[in-house]
Amino acid sequence: MWAMRQAVLGLSLTPDHVLIDGNRPPKEMPCPTETIIGGDARSVSIAAASIIAKVTRDRMCAVMDCEEPHFGFASHKGYSAPAHLQALTEHGPGRHHRMDFAPCAEALRLRSVA
């Protein structure tokens, strides 16, 4: 939610309104929002944005995989795959991990106890 709000705030123009795939808008958006459950199937705009976001994420994961290959970002794309969770346990979080991601917080906690 934070990233969605930051993306809108980072635009050079404030949109008249923002379509959101889901049922919860971020708090304190700078413009009106409309939530659409199953939005990628009901809105061409949301579907296009979803494709762009997934391609961008896949490209970012390929770069992250080159920088930290032991995490396997190219194969799991940042999702909680068993191999990803195992790598977090073995290596702790890397520089590309979100520390608010529960498995990262747990890996840090376990490493500080050891």
Tab-separated table of C-alpha atoms in Angstrom:
chain	number	residue	atom	x	y	z
A	1	MET	CA	0.000	0.000	0.000
A	2	TRP	CA	2.843	2.357	0.850
A	3	ALA	CA	4.470	1.774	-2.551
A	4	MET	CA	1.199	2.471	-4.366
A	5	ARG	CA	0.793	5.780	-2.540
A	6	GLN	CA	4.438	6.693	-3.197
A	7	ALA	CA	4.024	5.885	-6.900
A	8	VAL	CA	1.063	8.257	-7.178
A	9	LEU	CA	2.865	10.958	-5.178
A	10	GLY	CA	5.872	10.603	-7.503
A	11	LEU	CA	3.891	11.427	-10.643
A	12	SER	CA	4.485	14.836	-12.218
A	13	LEU	CA	0.701	15.353	-12.396
A	14	THR	CA	-1.882	14.293	-9.829
A	15	PRO	CA	-4.365	11.906	-11.462
A	16	ASP	CA	-8.073	12.702	-11.467
A	17	HIS	CA	-8.612	9.300	-9.920
A	18	VAL	CA	-6.829	5.968	-9.461
A	19	LEU	CA	-8.170	2.483	-10.170
A	20	ILE	CA	-7.032	-0.160	-7.679
A	21	ASP	CA	-7.175	-3.927	-8.160
A	22	GLY	CA	-8.549	-5.096	-4.826
A	23	ASN	CA	-10.811	-3.932	-2.056
A	24	ARG	CA	-8.604	-1.642	0.065
A	25	PRO	CA	-7.236	1.707	-1.048
A	26	PRO	CA	-4.054	3.036	0.536
A	27	LYS	CA	-4.582	5.648	3.237
A	28	GLU	CA	-4.166	9.330	2.441
A	29	MET	CA	-4.121	9.107	-1.339
A	30	PRO	CA	-3.772	12.528	-3.007
A	31	CYS	CA	-6.756	11.846	-5.290
A	32	PRO	CA	-9.984	9.847	-5.340
A	33	THR	CA	-9.635	6.073	-5.711
A	34	GLU	CA	-11.874	3.291	-6.972
A	35	THR	CA	-11.265	-0.269	-5.804
A	36	ILE	CA	-12.244	-3.075	-8.175
A	37	ILE	CA	-12.129	-6.662	-6.949
A	38	GLY	CA	-10.745	-8.773	-9.801
A	39	GLY	CA	-9.752	-5.531	-11.498
A	40	ASP	CA	-7.306	-7.113	-13.937
A	41	ALA	CA	-10.241	-9.033	-15.460
A	42	ARG	CA	-12.642	-6.071	-15.394
A	43	SER	CA	-10.491	-3.101	-16.427
A	44	VAL	CA	-8.159	-2.842	-19.415
A	45	SER	CA	-6.167	-0.161	-17.552
A	46	ILE	CA	-5.612	-2.390	-14.524
A	47	ALA	CA	-4.791	-5.392	-16.742
A	48	ALA	CA	-2.171	-3.375	-18.642
A	49	ALA	CA	-0.665	-2.025	-15.419
A	50	SER	CA	-0.521	-5.568	-14.028
A	51	ILE	CA	1.409	-6.834	-17.051
A	52	ILE	CA	3.861	-3.923	-16.884
A	53	ALA	CA	4.369	-4.486	-13.147
A	54	LYS	CA	5.022	-8.219	-13.594
A	55	VAL	CA	7.500	-7.707	-16.443
A	56	THR	CA	9.290	-5.024	-14.412
A	57	ARG	CA	9.415	-7.295	-11.340
A	58	ASP	CA	10.778	-10.196	-13.410
A	59	ARG	CA	13.525	-7.976	-14.831
A	60	MET	CA	14.404	-6.686	-11.368
A	61	CYS	CA	14.547	-10.264	-10.061
A	62	ALA	CA	16.970	-11.210	-12.856
A	63	VAL	CA	19.293	-8.370	-11.794
A	64	MET	CA	18.948	-9.284	-8.107
A	65	ASP	CA	19.730	-12.901	-8.992
A	66	CYS	CA	23.020	-11.785	-10.570
A	67	GLU	CA	23.900	-9.789	-7.457
A	68	GLU	CA	22.850	-12.425	-4.886
A	69	PRO	CA	22.543	-15.756	-6.747
A	70	HIS	CA	22.253	-17.832	-3.562
A	71	PHE	CA	18.692	-16.484	-3.071
A	72	GLY	CA	17.421	-17.668	-6.481
A	73	PHE	CA	15.353	-14.567	-7.265
A	74	ALA	CA	15.236	-15.486	-10.976
A	75	SER	CA	13.318	-18.676	-10.214
A	76	HIS	CA	10.920	-17.678	-7.406
A	77	LYS	CA	10.471	-13.962	-8.285
A	78	GLY	CA	10.503	-13.004	-4.604
A	79	TYR	CA	7.674	-15.278	-3.527
A	80	SER	CA	7.885	-17.539	-0.462
A	81	ALA	CA	9.068	-20.640	-2.309
A	82	PRO	CA	10.657	-23.344	-0.139
A	83	ALA	CA	14.097	-22.711	-1.687
A	84	HIS	CA	13.773	-18.981	-0.968
A	85	LEU	CA	12.857	-19.611	2.677
A	86	GLN	CA	15.749	-22.079	2.995
A	87	ALA	CA	18.181	-19.483	1.605
A	88	LEU	CA	16.877	-16.927	4.118
A	89	THR	CA	17.519	-19.414	6.917
A	90	GLU	CA	21.042	-20.184	5.661
A	91	HIS	CA	22.190	-16.682	4.677
A	92	GLY	CA	19.864	-14.265	6.453
A	93	PRO	CA	18.146	-11.514	4.458
A	94	GLY	CA	20.040	-9.894	1.605
A	95	ARG	CA	20.084	-6.265	0.580
A	96	HIS	CA	17.055	-6.707	-1.677
A	97	HIS	CA	14.770	-8.179	0.968
A	98	ARG	CA	12.002	-6.191	2.658
A	99	MET	CA	12.545	-6.421	6.391
A	100	ASP	CA	8.770	-6.199	6.973
A	101	PHE	CA	8.440	-9.551	5.129
A	102	ALA	CA	7.777	-11.955	8.045
A	103	PRO	CA	10.322	-14.633	6.969
A	104	CYS	CA	13.052	-11.940	6.814
A	105	ALA	CA	12.217	-10.664	10.282
A	106	GLU	CA	12.256	-14.246	11.576
A	107	ALA	CA	15.598	-14.996	9.877
A	108	LEU	CA	17.104	-11.877	11.472
A	109	ARG	CA	15.713	-12.844	14.879
A	110	LEU	CA	17.146	-16.364	14.609
A	111	ARG	CA	20.562	-15.053	13.533
A	112	SER	CA	20.689	-12.625	16.483
A	113	VAL	CA	19.890	-15.451	18.927
A	114	ALA	CA	22.533	-17.807	17.513
